[in-house]
mmCIF file with all atom_site columns, C-alpha atoms in Angstrom:
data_model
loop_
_atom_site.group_PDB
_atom_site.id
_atom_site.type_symbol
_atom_site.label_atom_id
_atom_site.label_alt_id
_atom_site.label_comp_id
_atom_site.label_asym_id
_atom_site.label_entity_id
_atom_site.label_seq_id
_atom_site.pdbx_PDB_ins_code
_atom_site.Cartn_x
_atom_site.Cartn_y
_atom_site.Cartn_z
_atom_site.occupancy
_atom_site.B_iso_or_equiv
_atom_site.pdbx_formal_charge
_atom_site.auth_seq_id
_atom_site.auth_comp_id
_atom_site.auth_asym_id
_atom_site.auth_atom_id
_atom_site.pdbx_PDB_model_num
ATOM 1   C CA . UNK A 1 1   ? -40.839 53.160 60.277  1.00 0.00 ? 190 UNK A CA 1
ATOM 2   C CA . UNK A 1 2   ? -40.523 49.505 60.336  1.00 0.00 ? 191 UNK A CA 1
ATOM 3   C CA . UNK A 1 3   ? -42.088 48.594 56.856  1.00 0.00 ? 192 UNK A CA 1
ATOM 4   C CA . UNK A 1 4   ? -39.882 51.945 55.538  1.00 0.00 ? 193 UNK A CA 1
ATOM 5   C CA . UNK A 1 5   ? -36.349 49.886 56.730  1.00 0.00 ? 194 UNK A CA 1
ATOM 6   C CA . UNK A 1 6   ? -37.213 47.379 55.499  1.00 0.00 ? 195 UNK A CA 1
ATOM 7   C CA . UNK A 1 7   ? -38.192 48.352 52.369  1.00 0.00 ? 196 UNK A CA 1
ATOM 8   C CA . UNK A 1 8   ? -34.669 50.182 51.614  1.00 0.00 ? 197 UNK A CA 1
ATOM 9   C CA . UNK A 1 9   ? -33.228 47.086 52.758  1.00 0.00 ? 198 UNK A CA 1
ATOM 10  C CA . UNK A 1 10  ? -34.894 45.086 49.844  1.00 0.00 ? 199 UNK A CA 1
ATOM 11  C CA . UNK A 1 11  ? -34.114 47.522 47.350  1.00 0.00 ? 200 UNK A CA 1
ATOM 12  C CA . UNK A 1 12  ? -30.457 47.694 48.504  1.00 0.00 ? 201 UNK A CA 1
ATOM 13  C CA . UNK A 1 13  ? -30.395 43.621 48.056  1.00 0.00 ? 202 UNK A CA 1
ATOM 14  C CA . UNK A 1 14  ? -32.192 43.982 44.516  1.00 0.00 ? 203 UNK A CA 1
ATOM 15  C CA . UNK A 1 15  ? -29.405 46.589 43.471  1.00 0.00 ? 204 UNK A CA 1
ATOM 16  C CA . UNK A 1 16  ? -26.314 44.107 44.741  1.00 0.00 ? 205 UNK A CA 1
ATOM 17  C CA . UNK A 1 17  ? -27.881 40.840 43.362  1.00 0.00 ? 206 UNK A CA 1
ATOM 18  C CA . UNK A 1 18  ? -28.600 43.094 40.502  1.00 0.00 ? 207 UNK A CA 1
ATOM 19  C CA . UNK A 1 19  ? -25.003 44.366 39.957  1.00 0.00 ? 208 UNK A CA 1
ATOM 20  C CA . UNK A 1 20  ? -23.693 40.597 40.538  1.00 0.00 ? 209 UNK A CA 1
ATOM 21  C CA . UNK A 1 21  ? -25.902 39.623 37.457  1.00 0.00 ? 210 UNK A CA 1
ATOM 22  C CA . UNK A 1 22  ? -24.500 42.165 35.241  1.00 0.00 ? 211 UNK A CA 1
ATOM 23  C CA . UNK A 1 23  ? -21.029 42.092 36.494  1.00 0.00 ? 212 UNK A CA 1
ATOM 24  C CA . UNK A 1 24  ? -20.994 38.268 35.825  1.00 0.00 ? 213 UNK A CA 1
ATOM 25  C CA . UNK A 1 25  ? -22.884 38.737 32.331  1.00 0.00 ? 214 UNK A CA 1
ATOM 26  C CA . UNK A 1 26  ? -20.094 41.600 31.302  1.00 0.00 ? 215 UNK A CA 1
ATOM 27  C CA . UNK A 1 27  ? -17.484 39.212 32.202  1.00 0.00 ? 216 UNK A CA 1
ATOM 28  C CA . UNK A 1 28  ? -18.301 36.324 30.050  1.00 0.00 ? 217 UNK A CA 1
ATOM 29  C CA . UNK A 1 29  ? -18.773 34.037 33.060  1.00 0.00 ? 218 UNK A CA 1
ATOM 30  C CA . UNK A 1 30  ? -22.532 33.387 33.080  1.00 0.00 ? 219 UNK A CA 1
ATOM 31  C CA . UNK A 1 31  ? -22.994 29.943 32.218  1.00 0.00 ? 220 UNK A CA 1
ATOM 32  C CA . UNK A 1 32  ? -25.881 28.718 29.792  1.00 0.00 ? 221 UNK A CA 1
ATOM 33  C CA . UNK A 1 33  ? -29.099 27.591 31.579  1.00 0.00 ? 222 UNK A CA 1
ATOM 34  C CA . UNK A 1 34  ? -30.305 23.960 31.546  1.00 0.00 ? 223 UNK A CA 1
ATOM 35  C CA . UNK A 1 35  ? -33.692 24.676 30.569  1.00 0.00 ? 224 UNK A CA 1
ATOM 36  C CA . UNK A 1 36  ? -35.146 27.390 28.869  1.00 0.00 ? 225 UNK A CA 1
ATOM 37  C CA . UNK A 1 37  ? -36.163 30.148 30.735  1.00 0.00 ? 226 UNK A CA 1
ATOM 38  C CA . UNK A 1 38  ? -39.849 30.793 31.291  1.00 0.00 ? 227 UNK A CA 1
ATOM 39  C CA . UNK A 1 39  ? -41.612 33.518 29.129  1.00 0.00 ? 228 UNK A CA 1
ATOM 40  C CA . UNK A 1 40  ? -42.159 37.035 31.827  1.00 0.00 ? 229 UNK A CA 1
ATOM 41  C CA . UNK A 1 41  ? -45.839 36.933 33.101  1.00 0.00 ? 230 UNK A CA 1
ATOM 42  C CA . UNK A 1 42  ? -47.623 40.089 32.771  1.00 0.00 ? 231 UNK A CA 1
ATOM 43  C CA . UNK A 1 43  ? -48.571 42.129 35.614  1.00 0.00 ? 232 UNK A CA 1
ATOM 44  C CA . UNK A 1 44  ? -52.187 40.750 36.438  1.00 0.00 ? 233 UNK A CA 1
ATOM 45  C CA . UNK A 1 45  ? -54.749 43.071 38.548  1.00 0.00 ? 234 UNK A CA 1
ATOM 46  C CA . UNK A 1 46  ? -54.253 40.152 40.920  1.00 0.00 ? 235 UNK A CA 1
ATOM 47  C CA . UNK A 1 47  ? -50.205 40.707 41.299  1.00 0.00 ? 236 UNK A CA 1
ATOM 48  C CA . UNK A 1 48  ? -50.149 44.215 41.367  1.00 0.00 ? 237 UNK A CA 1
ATOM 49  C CA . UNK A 1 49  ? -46.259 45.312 42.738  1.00 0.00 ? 238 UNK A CA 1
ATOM 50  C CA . UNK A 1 50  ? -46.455 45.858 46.068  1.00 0.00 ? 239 UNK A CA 1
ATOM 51  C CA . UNK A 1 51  ? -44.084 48.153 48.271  1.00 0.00 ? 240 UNK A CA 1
ATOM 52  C CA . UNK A 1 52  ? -42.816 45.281 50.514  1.00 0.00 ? 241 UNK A CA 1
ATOM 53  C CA . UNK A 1 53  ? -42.080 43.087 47.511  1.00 0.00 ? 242 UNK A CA 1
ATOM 54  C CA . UNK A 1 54  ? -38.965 42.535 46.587  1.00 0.00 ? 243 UNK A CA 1
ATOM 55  C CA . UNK A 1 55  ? -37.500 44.285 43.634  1.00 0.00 ? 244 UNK A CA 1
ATOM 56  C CA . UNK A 1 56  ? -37.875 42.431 39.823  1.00 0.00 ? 245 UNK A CA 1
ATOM 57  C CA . UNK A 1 57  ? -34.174 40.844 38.441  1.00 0.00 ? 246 UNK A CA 1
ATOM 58  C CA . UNK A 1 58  ? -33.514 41.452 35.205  1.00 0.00 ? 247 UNK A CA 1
ATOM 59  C CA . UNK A 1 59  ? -32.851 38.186 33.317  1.00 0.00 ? 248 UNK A CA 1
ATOM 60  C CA . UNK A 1 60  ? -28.876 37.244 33.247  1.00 0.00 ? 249 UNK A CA 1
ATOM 61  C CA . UNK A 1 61  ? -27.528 38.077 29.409  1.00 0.00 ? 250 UNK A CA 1
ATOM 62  C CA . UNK A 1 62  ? -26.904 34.752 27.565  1.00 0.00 ? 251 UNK A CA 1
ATOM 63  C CA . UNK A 1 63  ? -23.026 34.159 26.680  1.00 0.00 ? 252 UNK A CA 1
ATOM 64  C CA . UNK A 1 64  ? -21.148 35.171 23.742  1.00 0.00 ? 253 UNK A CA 1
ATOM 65  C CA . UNK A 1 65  ? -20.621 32.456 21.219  1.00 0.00 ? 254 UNK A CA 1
ATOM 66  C CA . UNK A 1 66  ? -17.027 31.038 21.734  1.00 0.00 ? 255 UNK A CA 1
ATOM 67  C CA . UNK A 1 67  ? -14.738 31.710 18.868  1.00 0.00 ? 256 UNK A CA 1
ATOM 68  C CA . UNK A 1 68  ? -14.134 29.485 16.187  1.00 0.00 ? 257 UNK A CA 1
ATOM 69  C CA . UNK A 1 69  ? -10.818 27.439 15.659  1.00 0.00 ? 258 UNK A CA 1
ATOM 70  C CA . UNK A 1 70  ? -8.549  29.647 13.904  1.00 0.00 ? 259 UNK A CA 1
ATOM 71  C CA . UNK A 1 71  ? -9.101  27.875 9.724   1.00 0.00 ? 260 UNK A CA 1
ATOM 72  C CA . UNK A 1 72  ? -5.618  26.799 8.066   1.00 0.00 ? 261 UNK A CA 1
ATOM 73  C CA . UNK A 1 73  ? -3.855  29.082 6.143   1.00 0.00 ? 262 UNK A CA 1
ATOM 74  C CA . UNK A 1 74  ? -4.406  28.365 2.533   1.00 0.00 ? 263 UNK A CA 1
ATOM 75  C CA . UNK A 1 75  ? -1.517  27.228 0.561   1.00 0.00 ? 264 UNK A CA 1
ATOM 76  C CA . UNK A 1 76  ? -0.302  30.682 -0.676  1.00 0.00 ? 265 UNK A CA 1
ATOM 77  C CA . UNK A 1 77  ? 0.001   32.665 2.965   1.00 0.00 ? 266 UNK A CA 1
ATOM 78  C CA . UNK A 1 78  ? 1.877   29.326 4.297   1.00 0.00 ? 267 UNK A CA 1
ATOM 79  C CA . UNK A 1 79  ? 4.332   29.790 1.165   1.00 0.00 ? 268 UNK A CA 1
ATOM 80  C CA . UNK A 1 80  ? 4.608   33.583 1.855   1.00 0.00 ? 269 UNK A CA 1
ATOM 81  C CA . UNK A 1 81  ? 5.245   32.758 5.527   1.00 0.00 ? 270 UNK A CA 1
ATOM 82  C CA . UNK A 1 82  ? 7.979   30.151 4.907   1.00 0.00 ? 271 UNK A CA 1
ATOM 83  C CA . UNK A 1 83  ? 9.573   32.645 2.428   1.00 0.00 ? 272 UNK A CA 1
ATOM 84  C CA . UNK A 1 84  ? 9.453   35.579 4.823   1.00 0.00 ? 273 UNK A CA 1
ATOM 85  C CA . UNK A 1 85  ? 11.130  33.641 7.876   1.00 0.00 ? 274 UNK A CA 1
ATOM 86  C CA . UNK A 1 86  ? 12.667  30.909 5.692   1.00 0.00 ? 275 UNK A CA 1
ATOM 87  C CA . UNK A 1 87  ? 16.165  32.232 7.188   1.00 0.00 ? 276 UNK A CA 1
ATOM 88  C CA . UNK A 1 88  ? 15.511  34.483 10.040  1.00 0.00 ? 277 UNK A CA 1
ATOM 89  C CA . UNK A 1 89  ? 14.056  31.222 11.732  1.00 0.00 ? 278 UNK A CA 1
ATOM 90  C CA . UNK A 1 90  ? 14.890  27.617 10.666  1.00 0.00 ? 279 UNK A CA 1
ATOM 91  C CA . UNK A 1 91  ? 12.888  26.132 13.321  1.00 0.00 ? 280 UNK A CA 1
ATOM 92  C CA . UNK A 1 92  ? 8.936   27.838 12.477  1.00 0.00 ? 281 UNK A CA 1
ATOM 93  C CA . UNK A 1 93  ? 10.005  27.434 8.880   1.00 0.00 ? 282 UNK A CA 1
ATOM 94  C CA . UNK A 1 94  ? 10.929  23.499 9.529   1.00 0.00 ? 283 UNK A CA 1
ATOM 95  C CA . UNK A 1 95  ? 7.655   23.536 11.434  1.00 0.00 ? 284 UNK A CA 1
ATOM 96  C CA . UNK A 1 96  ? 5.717   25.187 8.795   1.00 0.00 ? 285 UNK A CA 1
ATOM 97  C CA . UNK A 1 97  ? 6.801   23.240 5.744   1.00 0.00 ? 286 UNK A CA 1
ATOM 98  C CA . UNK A 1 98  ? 6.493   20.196 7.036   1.00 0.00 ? 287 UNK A CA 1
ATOM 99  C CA . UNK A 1 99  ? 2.871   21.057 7.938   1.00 0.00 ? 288 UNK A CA 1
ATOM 100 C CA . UNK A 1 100 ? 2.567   22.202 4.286   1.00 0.00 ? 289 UNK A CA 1
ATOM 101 C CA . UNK A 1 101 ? 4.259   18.668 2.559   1.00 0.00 ? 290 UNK A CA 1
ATOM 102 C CA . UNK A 1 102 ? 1.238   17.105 5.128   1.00 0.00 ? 291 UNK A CA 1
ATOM 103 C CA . UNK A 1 103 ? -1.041  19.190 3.814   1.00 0.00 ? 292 UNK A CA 1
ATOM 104 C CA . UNK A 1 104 ? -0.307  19.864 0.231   1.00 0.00 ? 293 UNK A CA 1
ATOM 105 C CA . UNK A 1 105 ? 1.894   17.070 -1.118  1.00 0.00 ? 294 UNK A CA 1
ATOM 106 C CA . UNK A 1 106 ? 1.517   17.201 -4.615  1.00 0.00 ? 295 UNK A CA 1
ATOM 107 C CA . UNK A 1 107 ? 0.990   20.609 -5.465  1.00 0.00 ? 296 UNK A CA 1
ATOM 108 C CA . UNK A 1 108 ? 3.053   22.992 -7.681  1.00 0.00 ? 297 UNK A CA 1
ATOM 109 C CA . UNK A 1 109 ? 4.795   24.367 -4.407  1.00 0.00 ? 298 UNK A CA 1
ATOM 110 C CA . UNK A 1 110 ? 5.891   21.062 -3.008  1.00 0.00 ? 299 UNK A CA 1
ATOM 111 C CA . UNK A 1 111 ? 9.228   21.328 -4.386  1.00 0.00 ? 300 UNK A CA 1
ATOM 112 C CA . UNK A 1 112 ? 10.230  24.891 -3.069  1.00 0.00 ? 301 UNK A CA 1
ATOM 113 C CA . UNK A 1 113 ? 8.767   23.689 0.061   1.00 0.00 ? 302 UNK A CA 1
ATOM 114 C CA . UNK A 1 114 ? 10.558  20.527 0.346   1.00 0.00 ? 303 UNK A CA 1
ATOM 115 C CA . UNK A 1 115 ? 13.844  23.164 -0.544  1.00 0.00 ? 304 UNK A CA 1
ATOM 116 C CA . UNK A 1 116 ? 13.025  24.990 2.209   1.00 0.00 ? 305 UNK A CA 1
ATOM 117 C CA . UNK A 1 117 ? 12.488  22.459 5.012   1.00 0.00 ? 306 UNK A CA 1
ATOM 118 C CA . UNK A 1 118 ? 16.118  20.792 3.508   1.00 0.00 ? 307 UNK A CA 1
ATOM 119 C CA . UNK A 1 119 ? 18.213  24.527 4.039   1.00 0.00 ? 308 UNK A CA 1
ATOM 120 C CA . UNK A 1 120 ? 16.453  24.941 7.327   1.00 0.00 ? 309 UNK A CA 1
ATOM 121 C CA . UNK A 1 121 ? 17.109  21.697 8.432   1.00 0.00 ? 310 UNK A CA 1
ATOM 122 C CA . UNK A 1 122 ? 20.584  22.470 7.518   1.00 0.00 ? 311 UNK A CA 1
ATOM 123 C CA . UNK A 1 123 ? 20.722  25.593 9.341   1.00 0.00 ? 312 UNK A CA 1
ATOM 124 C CA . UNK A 1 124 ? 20.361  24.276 12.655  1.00 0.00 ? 313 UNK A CA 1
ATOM 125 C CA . UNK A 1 125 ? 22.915  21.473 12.192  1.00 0.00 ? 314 UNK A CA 1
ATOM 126 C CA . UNK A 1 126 ? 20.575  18.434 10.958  1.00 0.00 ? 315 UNK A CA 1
ATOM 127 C CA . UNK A 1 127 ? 22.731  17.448 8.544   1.00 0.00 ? 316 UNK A CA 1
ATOM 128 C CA . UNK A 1 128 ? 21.141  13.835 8.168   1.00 0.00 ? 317 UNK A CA 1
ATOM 129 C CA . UNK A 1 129 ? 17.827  15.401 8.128   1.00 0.00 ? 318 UNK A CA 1
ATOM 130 C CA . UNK A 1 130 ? 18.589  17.271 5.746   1.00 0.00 ? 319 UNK A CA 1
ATOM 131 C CA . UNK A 1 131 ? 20.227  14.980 3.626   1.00 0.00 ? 320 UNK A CA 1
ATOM 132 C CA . UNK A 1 132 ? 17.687  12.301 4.005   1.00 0.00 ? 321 UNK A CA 1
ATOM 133 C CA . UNK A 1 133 ? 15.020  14.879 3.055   1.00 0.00 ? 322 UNK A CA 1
ATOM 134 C CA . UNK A 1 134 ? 17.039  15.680 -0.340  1.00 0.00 ? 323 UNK A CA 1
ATOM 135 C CA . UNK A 1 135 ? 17.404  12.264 -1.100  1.00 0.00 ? 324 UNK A CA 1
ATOM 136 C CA . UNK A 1 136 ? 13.278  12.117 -1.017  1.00 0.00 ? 325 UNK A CA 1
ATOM 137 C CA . UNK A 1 137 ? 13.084  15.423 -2.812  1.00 0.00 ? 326 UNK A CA 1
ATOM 138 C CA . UNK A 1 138 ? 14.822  14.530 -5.704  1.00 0.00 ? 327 UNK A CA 1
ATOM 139 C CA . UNK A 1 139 ? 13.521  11.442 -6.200  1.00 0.00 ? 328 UNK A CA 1
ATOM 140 C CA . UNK A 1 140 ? 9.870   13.205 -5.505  1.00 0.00 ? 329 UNK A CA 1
ATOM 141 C CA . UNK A 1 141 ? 9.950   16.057 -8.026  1.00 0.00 ? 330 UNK A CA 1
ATOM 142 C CA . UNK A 1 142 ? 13.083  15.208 -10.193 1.00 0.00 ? 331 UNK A CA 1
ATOM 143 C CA . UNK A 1 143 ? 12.053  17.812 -13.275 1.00 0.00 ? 332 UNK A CA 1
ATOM 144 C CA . UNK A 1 144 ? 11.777  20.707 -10.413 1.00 0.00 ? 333 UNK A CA 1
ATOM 145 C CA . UNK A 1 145 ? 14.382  23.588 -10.963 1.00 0.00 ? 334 UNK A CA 1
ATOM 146 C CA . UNK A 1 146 ? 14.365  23.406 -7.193  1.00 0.00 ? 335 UNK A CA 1
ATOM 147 C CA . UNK A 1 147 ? 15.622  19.677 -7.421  1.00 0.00 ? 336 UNK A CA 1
ATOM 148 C CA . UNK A 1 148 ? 18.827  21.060 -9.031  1.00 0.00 ? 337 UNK A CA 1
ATOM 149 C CA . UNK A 1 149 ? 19.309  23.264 -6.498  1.00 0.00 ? 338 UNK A CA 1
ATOM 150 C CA . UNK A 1 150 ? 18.778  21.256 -4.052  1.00 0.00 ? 339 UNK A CA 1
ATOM 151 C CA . UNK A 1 151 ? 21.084  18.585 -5.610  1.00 0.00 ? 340 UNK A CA 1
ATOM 152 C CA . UNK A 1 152 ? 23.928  21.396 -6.027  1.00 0.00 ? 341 UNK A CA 1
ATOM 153 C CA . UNK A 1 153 ? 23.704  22.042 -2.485  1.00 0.00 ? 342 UNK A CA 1
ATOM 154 C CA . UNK A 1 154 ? 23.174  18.952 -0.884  1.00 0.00 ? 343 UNK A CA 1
ATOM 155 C CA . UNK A 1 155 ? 25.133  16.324 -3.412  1.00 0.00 ? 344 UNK A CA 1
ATOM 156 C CA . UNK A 1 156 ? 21.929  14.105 -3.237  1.00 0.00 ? 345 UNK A CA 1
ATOM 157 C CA . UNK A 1 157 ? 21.064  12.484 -6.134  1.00 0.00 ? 346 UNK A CA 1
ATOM 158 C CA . UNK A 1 158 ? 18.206  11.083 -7.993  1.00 0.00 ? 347 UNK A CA 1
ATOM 159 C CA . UNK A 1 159 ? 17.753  7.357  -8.323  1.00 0.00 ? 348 UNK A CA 1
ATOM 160 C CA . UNK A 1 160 ? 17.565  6.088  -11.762 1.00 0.00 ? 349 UNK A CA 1
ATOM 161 C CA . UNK A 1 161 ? 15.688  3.147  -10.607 1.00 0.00 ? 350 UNK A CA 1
ATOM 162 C CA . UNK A 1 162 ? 13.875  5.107  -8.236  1.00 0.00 ? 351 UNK A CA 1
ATOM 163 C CA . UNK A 1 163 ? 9.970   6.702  -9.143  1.00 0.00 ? 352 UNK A CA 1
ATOM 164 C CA . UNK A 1 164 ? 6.952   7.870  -7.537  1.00 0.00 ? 353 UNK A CA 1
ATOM 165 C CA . UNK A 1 165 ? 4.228   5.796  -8.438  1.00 0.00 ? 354 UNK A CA 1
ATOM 166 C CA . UNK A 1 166 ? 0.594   5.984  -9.155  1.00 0.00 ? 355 UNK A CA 1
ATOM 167 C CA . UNK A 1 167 ? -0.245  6.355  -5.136  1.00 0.00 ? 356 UNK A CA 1
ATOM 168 C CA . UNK A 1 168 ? 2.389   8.805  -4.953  1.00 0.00 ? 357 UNK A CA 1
ATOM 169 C CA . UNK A 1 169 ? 4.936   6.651  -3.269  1.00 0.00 ? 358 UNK A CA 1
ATOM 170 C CA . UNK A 1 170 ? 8.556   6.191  -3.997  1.00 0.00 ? 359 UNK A CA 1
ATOM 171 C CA . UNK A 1 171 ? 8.616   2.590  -6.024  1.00 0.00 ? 360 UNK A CA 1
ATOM 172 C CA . UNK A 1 172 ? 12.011  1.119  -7.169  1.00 0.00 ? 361 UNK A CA 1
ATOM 173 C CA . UNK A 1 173 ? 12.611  -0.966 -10.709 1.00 0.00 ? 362 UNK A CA 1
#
């Protein structure tokens, strides 16, 4: 009766150390072994399973791969986004389009962008923000329909002996 005790005591053990294994591998908390695991040995004549042995673990799963960095948004979805909250809120869109003049200073957007970031700015009270980023705008993009408007609203003005040279910098005559 003995050998029979301890026998169910061994399988109990194999089914808790099993359950720990697969708990911990459904859970995303095994961590990745150090070296690679060695390849199962076949059951030899020699190594037959014997009733007092204790019970065979199944290997722990490997982890899932960790997500990637969430990519950018291209140029388009950050315009779409900036027009979509543009006025319900100033502070993403300020966020948003400065991350897009960073990104995407020279493109046809810039200008609208550059509008945007000056209204917003606006809308929360940075006045000299706002002014300071008109006076770069128009002197930026000064054939931009959005330069008028910006210059309507805003009473900045371009610089006649202001341009944007070669490197893309403001230069002055």
């Amino acid at each position: 009766m003995r050998g029979r005790s301890r026998s169910w005591l061994l399988v109990s053990l194999g089914v808790l150390v099993g359950s720990a294994f697969w708990l911990r591998s459904r859970s995303g908390t095994v961590s990745e072994p150090t070296a690679p695991a060695p390849a199962p040995r076949a059951e030899t004549e020699q190594h037959a399973e014997q009733p007092g042995d204790p019970p065979k673990l199944p290997a722990p799963l490997a982890p899932a791969a960790a997500p990637s960095a969430p990519t950018p948004p291209t140029e388009s979805a950050l315009m779409d986004e900036l027009r979509r909250f543009k006025d319900a809120d100033p502070e993403f869109a300020i966020a948003r389009a400065r991350e897009g003049n960073a990104r995407f200073p020279d493109s046809a957007d810039a200008p609208e962008r550059s509008s945007i970031l000056i209204h917003a700015l606006a809308a929360e009270g940075r006045a000299s923000e706002a002014r300071g980023e008109a006076e770069d705008m128009v002197n930026r993009y000064p054939d931009s329909e959005w330069v008028r408007e910006v210059e309507r609203f805003t009473g900045a003005h371009r610089h006649r002996n202001v341009h944007v040279d070669a490197d893309g910098k403001l230069a002055y005559d």
